[in-house]
Amino acid sequence: MINKINIIDFGADKSGKTISTAALQAAIDSCGKGECVYIPKGIYTSGALFLKSNMTLFIEDGAYLKGSDDTNDFPVYTYRWEGQETSCYASLINAGIGSDGVYNLVIEGGGTIDANGVTLFHKEMSEKKGARGRAVCIRNSSDIIIRGVTIRQSPAWCLHFINCRNVNIDSIKIHTKYDERGNRYKDIFNGDGIDIDSCKNVYIANSFIASQDDCIAIKSGKNAEGRAAAMSSEDIHIENCRFESGFGVAIGSEMSGGVRNVTVHGCVFNNTFSIGSVKTCRGRGGVIEDILFENVSLLNTDTEHMDCKWFRGGIYVDSYYSNDEIATDKQPVTEETPLIRNITFRDAMVNTCGGNAVYISGLPEMHCKNIYLENIEAIGTYGMKVYFTDNLKMKNVNISARAGDNYIFKDVTKEQI
């Protein structure tokens, strides 16, 4: 039997009225190899906690681990934010921050990790000592399991993995835009659900994500710094998940270290802007390749977000991410030129009021290559637009536009098969 270390025995206050950081950290520090730190029912207010190898953090159903209101409880460290190393407030739960990383770490149970994001968002933005913290941030670590917990209300991204290996996320719930009763958190932005950042061998399944921004974002560093680090994200499998609000599964735009071998299978998207986005822009360099979305569906009736430079459609591949207009002039191909190739969407249904049903654009100097669409039924405010793409293959693709043309192609080589 696994030995349970009860945080109450270390003086933790289950009423949440006093700060229990010291008690919780003492329990963690005392945890031996293969032992479990046990958080029983109650509310526990804490600052940043730092986990270690060969331990389990078990948060019981009915237990709430809540972030402190005081930014002094979240020291500033240097680690990655939006693709570059920078100063960041510590997260509520941390591992591998300022260390060589951890291994064999489990976070599980039916309880809730509430990062107190609205309060900390305003304070951290005002102080500007660093980028906002996350609810959970794990760096330079391997063999990580997170299952069963609810994670909500982060000051920024909710669950962030940086340079990790062998990550298994199962049956979790994430709320970064609304609480479980549908009340919206005020003012938070960049509220991604899960960010997979230069990680390998990641499995995400049976989970629910209601996000303010990308539901899942797959990244690998930004521009010259990301290319120099050369830490790719690869071998990532996402299946049997449900996504609500936000922007679906996004690959990029911080992809300078490369992203490859990603599968999204059997997922349902409700009032997200997109099923999947593959996005980059000039300056990034790097390659996104071998991406598969299959057996997926989107119904979006939410008019909060419409087609713009940040998001283009129910299915979209965009080499002009963050640019207002498509430029037709060719630029020299250099290490800053990104490449997107070998992208497949198969067995997908899209019904969206937000923008294009399908949007694909490479660059004049670097076309998207080998885009394959099979068994696609899609209707959008606009239809299907494709620019600067080589070897677009379509099989059983039916696109309808509520406004304008169903299909627009420019500088595209395509084949109906």
XYZ file of C-alpha atoms in Angstrom:
417
model
C 0.000 0.000 0.000
C 1.248 3.482 -0.867
C 2.022 5.545 2.214
C -0.206 8.655 2.391
C 1.180 11.848 3.843
C -1.784 13.928 5.008
C -1.216 17.672 4.736
C -3.428 18.210 7.805
C -0.703 16.540 9.888
C 1.644 19.340 8.780
C -0.737 22.106 9.853
C -2.656 22.841 6.646
C -5.854 24.844 7.224
C -8.814 23.177 5.493
C -10.968 26.311 5.863
C -8.834 28.204 3.352
C -8.724 31.270 5.608
C -4.992 31.135 6.247
C -2.126 30.484 3.860
C -0.997 26.847 3.977
C 2.003 27.048 1.647
C 4.531 26.082 4.323
C 2.475 23.094 5.487
C 1.895 21.823 1.955
C 5.537 22.246 0.935
C 6.696 20.533 4.119
C 4.488 17.546 3.298
C 5.902 17.456 -0.238
C 9.495 17.732 1.003
C 8.939 14.864 3.451
C 7.497 12.593 0.785
C 9.662 9.535 0.195
C 10.097 7.593 -3.010
C 6.765 6.183 -4.174
C 4.781 7.946 -1.439
C 1.674 10.119 -1.797
C 0.932 13.612 -0.518
C -2.771 13.509 0.331
C -5.014 16.597 0.169
C -8.347 15.733 1.855
C -11.690 17.502 1.425
C -11.535 21.189 2.245
C -10.206 24.456 0.842
C -6.461 25.022 1.042
C -4.993 28.387 0.073
C -1.391 28.299 -1.056
C 1.364 30.075 -2.890
C 3.705 28.322 -5.313
C 4.360 24.649 -4.585
C 7.299 22.674 -5.950
C 6.920 18.945 -6.571
C 9.707 16.388 -6.866
C 10.448 13.018 -8.423
C 8.853 9.705 -7.514
C 5.811 11.141 -5.771
C 2.043 11.393 -6.147
C 0.013 14.477 -5.320
C -3.514 13.208 -4.621
C -6.282 15.817 -4.456
C -9.410 14.199 -3.068
C -12.855 14.785 -4.563
C -14.168 17.815 -2.679
C -10.689 19.219 -2.055
C -9.790 22.635 -3.477
C -6.216 23.806 -3.786
C -6.539 27.540 -4.328
C -3.937 30.120 -5.250
C -3.068 32.870 -2.811
C -4.053 36.497 -3.490
C -0.492 37.681 -2.799
C 1.982 37.809 -5.696
C 4.815 37.597 -3.142
C 3.794 33.964 -2.751
C 4.791 33.356 -6.388
C 8.530 34.066 -6.858
C 9.865 35.003 -10.274
C 11.890 32.465 -12.279
C 13.235 32.303 -15.819
C 11.474 29.869 -18.117
C 9.636 29.823 -21.425
C 6.623 31.999 -22.194
C 5.232 32.466 -25.705
C 8.226 30.733 -27.209
C 11.069 32.570 -25.479
C 12.919 32.385 -22.174
C 11.839 35.225 -19.921
C 11.019 36.126 -16.344
C 7.784 34.495 -15.170
C 5.836 34.390 -11.956
C 5.860 30.882 -10.527
C 2.722 28.825 -11.050
C 0.550 27.381 -8.314
C 2.018 23.910 -8.962
C 5.550 23.657 -10.347
C 8.010 20.909 -11.180
C 11.426 21.167 -12.779
C 11.505 24.946 -12.460
C 15.010 26.106 -11.599
C 16.189 22.491 -11.387
C 17.279 19.593 -13.549
C 13.702 18.347 -13.795
C 11.738 15.586 -12.130
C 10.552 12.123 -13.159
C 7.846 9.640 -12.151
C 5.417 12.316 -10.987
C 1.653 11.778 -10.642
C -1.020 14.426 -9.989
C -4.427 12.819 -9.600
C -7.746 12.623 -7.760
C -11.188 14.104 -8.199
C -10.365 17.459 -6.615
C -9.798 20.940 -8.016
C -6.753 23.107 -8.657
C -7.991 26.702 -8.728
C -5.204 29.147 -9.544
C -7.171 32.263 -8.464
C -6.454 33.652 -11.881
C -8.649 36.739 -11.973
C -7.020 38.256 -8.893
C -3.474 37.253 -9.816
C -3.947 38.325 -13.432
C -4.605 41.926 -12.407
C -1.814 42.025 -9.825
C 0.823 40.381 -12.003
C -0.066 42.560 -14.986
C 0.183 45.649 -12.780
C 3.509 44.744 -11.138
C 5.124 43.555 -14.393
C 7.892 41.604 -12.653
C 7.433 38.861 -15.225
C 4.973 37.038 -17.430
C 1.903 35.692 -15.687
C 2.098 32.352 -13.948
C 0.182 29.252 -14.905
C -1.950 26.925 -12.818
C 0.483 24.038 -13.378
C 3.901 24.306 -15.054
C 6.261 21.345 -15.487
C 9.637 21.713 -17.169
C 12.545 19.441 -18.171
C 10.794 16.392 -16.756
C 9.731 12.900 -17.798
C 7.167 10.211 -17.052
C 4.405 12.532 -15.868
C 0.777 11.480 -15.256
C -2.082 13.902 -14.631
C -5.550 12.381 -14.302
C -8.958 12.975 -12.824
C -8.413 16.511 -11.542
C -10.184 19.738 -12.466
C -7.933 22.717 -13.224
C -9.388 26.178 -13.538
C -8.974 29.926 -13.497
C -5.314 30.350 -14.347
C -3.722 33.813 -14.652
C -2.551 32.666 -18.102
C -2.193 29.187 -19.632
C -3.662 26.499 -17.432
C -1.393 23.478 -17.872
C 2.050 24.084 -19.398
C 4.670 21.437 -20.210
C 8.118 22.593 -21.387
C 10.741 20.163 -22.717
C 9.072 17.105 -21.187
C 8.990 13.447 -22.216
C 6.381 10.745 -21.726
C 3.402 12.780 -20.552
C 0.019 11.115 -19.979
C -3.051 13.307 -19.364
C -6.308 11.428 -18.812
C -9.849 12.314 -17.758
C -9.188 15.854 -16.595
C -11.383 18.953 -16.830
C -10.117 22.444 -17.584
C -12.079 25.692 -17.235
C -10.268 28.874 -18.273
C -13.145 30.988 -19.624
C -16.173 29.998 -17.542
C -16.554 28.220 -14.236
C -18.563 25.002 -14.027
C -21.789 26.991 -13.595
C -21.188 29.011 -16.764
C -20.057 32.242 -15.084
C -17.327 33.967 -17.077
C -13.993 34.800 -15.493
C -13.400 38.511 -16.005
C -10.554 40.019 -18.010
C -8.295 36.959 -18.366
C -6.710 36.554 -21.806
C -4.201 34.064 -23.275
C -6.158 31.504 -21.282
C -5.021 28.343 -23.088
C -6.086 24.997 -21.700
C -2.998 22.813 -22.262
C 0.281 23.953 -23.840
C 2.640 21.263 -25.099
C 5.911 23.120 -25.590
C 8.926 21.262 -27.054
C 7.705 17.940 -25.683
C 7.879 14.373 -26.973
C 5.600 11.386 -26.531
C 2.470 13.048 -25.144
C -0.924 11.363 -24.780
C -4.079 13.345 -23.955
C -7.385 11.470 -23.699
C -10.927 11.467 -22.326
C -10.743 15.070 -21.192
C -12.937 18.175 -21.277
C -11.459 21.602 -22.015
C -13.445 24.850 -22.001
C -10.896 27.482 -22.908
C -10.620 31.242 -23.299
C -7.962 30.760 -26.015
C -6.442 27.656 -27.615
C -7.893 24.542 -26.006
C -4.644 22.696 -26.694
C -1.611 24.494 -28.153
C 1.425 22.655 -29.496
C 4.560 24.799 -29.647
C 8.358 24.589 -29.963
C 9.941 28.009 -29.462
C 9.865 31.253 -31.365
C 12.072 32.704 -34.118
C 15.876 32.709 -33.729
C 15.814 31.579 -30.096
C 13.517 28.677 -30.908
C 15.600 27.629 -33.903
C 18.805 27.746 -31.842
C 17.258 25.658 -29.052
C 16.065 23.157 -31.704
C 13.684 21.399 -29.300
C 10.831 19.972 -31.329
C 7.398 18.812 -30.251
C 6.635 15.387 -31.666
C 4.722 12.138 -31.224
C 1.609 13.690 -29.700
C -1.730 11.863 -29.647
C -5.031 13.464 -28.613
C -8.200 11.371 -28.563
C -11.741 11.177 -27.260
C -11.779 14.717 -25.878
C -14.519 17.337 -25.833
C -13.704 21.003 -26.378
C -15.940 24.010 -25.726
C -15.206 27.692 -26.384
C -11.743 28.859 -27.386
C -9.938 27.889 -30.579
C -9.650 24.113 -30.686
C -6.326 22.325 -31.170
C -3.665 24.748 -32.414
C -0.255 23.870 -33.805
C 1.983 26.953 -33.710
C 2.444 29.740 -34.205
C 5.541 29.363 -32.015
C 6.909 26.365 -33.912
C 10.493 27.314 -34.746
C 11.936 24.135 -33.230
C 9.625 22.020 -35.376
C 6.388 20.103 -34.785
C 5.754 16.631 -36.222
C 3.728 13.474 -35.800
C 0.562 14.849 -34.187
C -2.765 12.980 -34.277
C -6.140 14.329 -33.125
C -8.723 11.538 -33.214
C -12.351 11.144 -32.209
C -12.834 14.593 -30.670
C -15.904 16.840 -30.517
C -15.671 20.638 -30.744
C -18.624 22.738 -29.582
C -18.550 26.535 -30.042
C -14.823 26.557 -30.545
C -13.717 28.691 -33.479
C -11.815 25.839 -35.094
C -11.302 22.118 -35.026
C -7.655 22.532 -35.836
C -5.292 25.297 -36.830
C -1.797 24.888 -38.228
C -0.288 28.347 -38.086
C 2.987 30.128 -38.626
C 4.389 33.281 -40.227
C 7.545 34.698 -41.777
C 10.387 34.870 -39.277
C 9.618 31.582 -37.544
C 11.553 29.116 -39.691
C 11.092 25.502 -38.677
C 8.798 22.799 -40.062
C 5.313 21.568 -39.192
C 4.786 18.133 -40.730
C 2.878 14.863 -40.511
C -0.265 16.140 -38.805
C -3.548 14.179 -38.817
C -7.020 15.239 -37.681
C -9.586 12.456 -38.123
C -13.100 11.592 -36.988
C -13.713 15.099 -35.653
C -16.699 17.455 -35.674
C -17.340 21.142 -35.046
C -20.566 23.032 -34.433
C -19.925 26.735 -33.815
C -22.850 29.105 -33.317
C -20.875 31.582 -31.189
C -20.510 35.004 -32.832
C -18.016 36.440 -30.318
C -15.097 35.860 -32.726
C -15.151 36.267 -36.485
C -12.653 35.716 -39.308
C -9.541 37.893 -38.825
C -5.742 37.703 -38.842
C -5.727 35.594 -35.662
C -8.179 32.884 -36.692
C -9.386 31.937 -40.143
C -11.898 29.099 -40.124
C -13.283 25.794 -38.945
C -10.274 24.051 -40.502
C -7.289 26.221 -41.296
C -3.648 26.104 -42.271
C -2.171 29.606 -42.233
C 1.343 30.797 -43.088
C 0.222 34.418 -42.657
C -0.841 34.140 -39.026
C -1.092 37.607 -37.408
C -0.944 39.390 -40.785
C -3.931 41.435 -41.911
C -3.543 40.654 -45.604
C -1.997 38.006 -47.813
C 1.078 39.455 -49.531
C 1.696 38.229 -53.063
C 5.350 39.279 -53.266
C 7.967 36.587 -52.896
C 10.700 37.030 -50.318
C 14.055 35.211 -50.246
C 13.961 31.749 -48.674
C 16.141 31.747 -45.544
C 16.288 29.990 -42.183
C 13.438 32.322 -41.175
C 11.098 30.815 -43.778
C 8.655 28.299 -42.239
C 7.422 25.171 -44.009
C 4.107 23.340 -43.589
C 3.732 19.918 -45.211
C 1.935 16.591 -44.967
C -1.268 17.765 -43.270
C -4.398 15.565 -43.345
C -7.984 16.249 -42.287
C -10.139 13.140 -42.650
C -13.725 12.295 -41.691
C -14.572 15.780 -40.464
C -17.823 17.709 -40.149
C -17.784 21.512 -39.815
C -20.692 23.916 -39.313
C -19.470 27.361 -38.323
C -20.753 30.927 -38.308
C -17.310 32.317 -37.448
C -15.516 32.491 -40.762
C -14.298 30.208 -43.517
C -15.291 26.586 -43.562
C -11.766 25.695 -44.752
C -8.785 28.033 -45.198
C -5.312 27.064 -46.413
C -2.471 29.443 -47.246
C 1.222 28.973 -47.776
C 3.679 31.725 -48.671
C 4.511 32.770 -52.251
C 8.108 31.699 -51.650
C 7.252 28.570 -49.638
C 4.004 26.883 -50.553
C 2.212 24.512 -48.235
C 2.892 21.004 -49.496
C 0.868 17.797 -49.504
C -2.427 18.837 -47.948
C -4.950 16.001 -47.980
C -8.687 16.422 -47.312
C -10.911 13.332 -47.269
C -14.570 12.904 -46.340
C -15.131 16.537 -45.350
C -18.599 18.090 -44.988
C -18.193 21.768 -44.156
C -20.350 24.873 -44.173
C -19.191 28.310 -43.081
C -19.977 31.974 -43.431
C -17.457 31.722 -46.278
C -16.455 28.595 -48.157
C -13.050 27.102 -48.907
C -10.097 29.360 -49.738
C -6.704 27.982 -50.746
C -3.592 29.985 -51.667
C 0.037 29.085 -52.440
C -0.338 25.339 -51.997
C 1.253 22.424 -53.855
C -0.302 18.986 -54.133
C -3.682 19.622 -52.551
C -5.597 16.347 -52.745
C -9.331 16.165 -52.082
C -11.592 13.139 -51.869
C -15.291 13.433 -51.110
C -15.084 17.081 -50.026
C -18.293 19.131 -49.956
C -18.059 22.804 -49.027
C -20.913 25.302 -48.706
C -20.730 29.071 -48.109
C -23.494 31.170 -46.648
C -21.902 34.190 -48.360
C -19.765 34.301 -51.495
C -18.120 31.484 -53.419
C -17.930 27.920 -52.205
C -14.359 27.528 -53.532
C -11.520 30.000 -54.215
C -8.108 28.738 -55.377
C -5.053 30.861 -56.181
C -1.620 29.533 -57.130
C -2.616 25.984 -56.187
C -1.860 22.598 -57.696
C -4.698 20.256 -56.803
C -6.122 16.869 -57.562
C -9.608 15.471 -57.033
C -9.243 11.775 -56.203
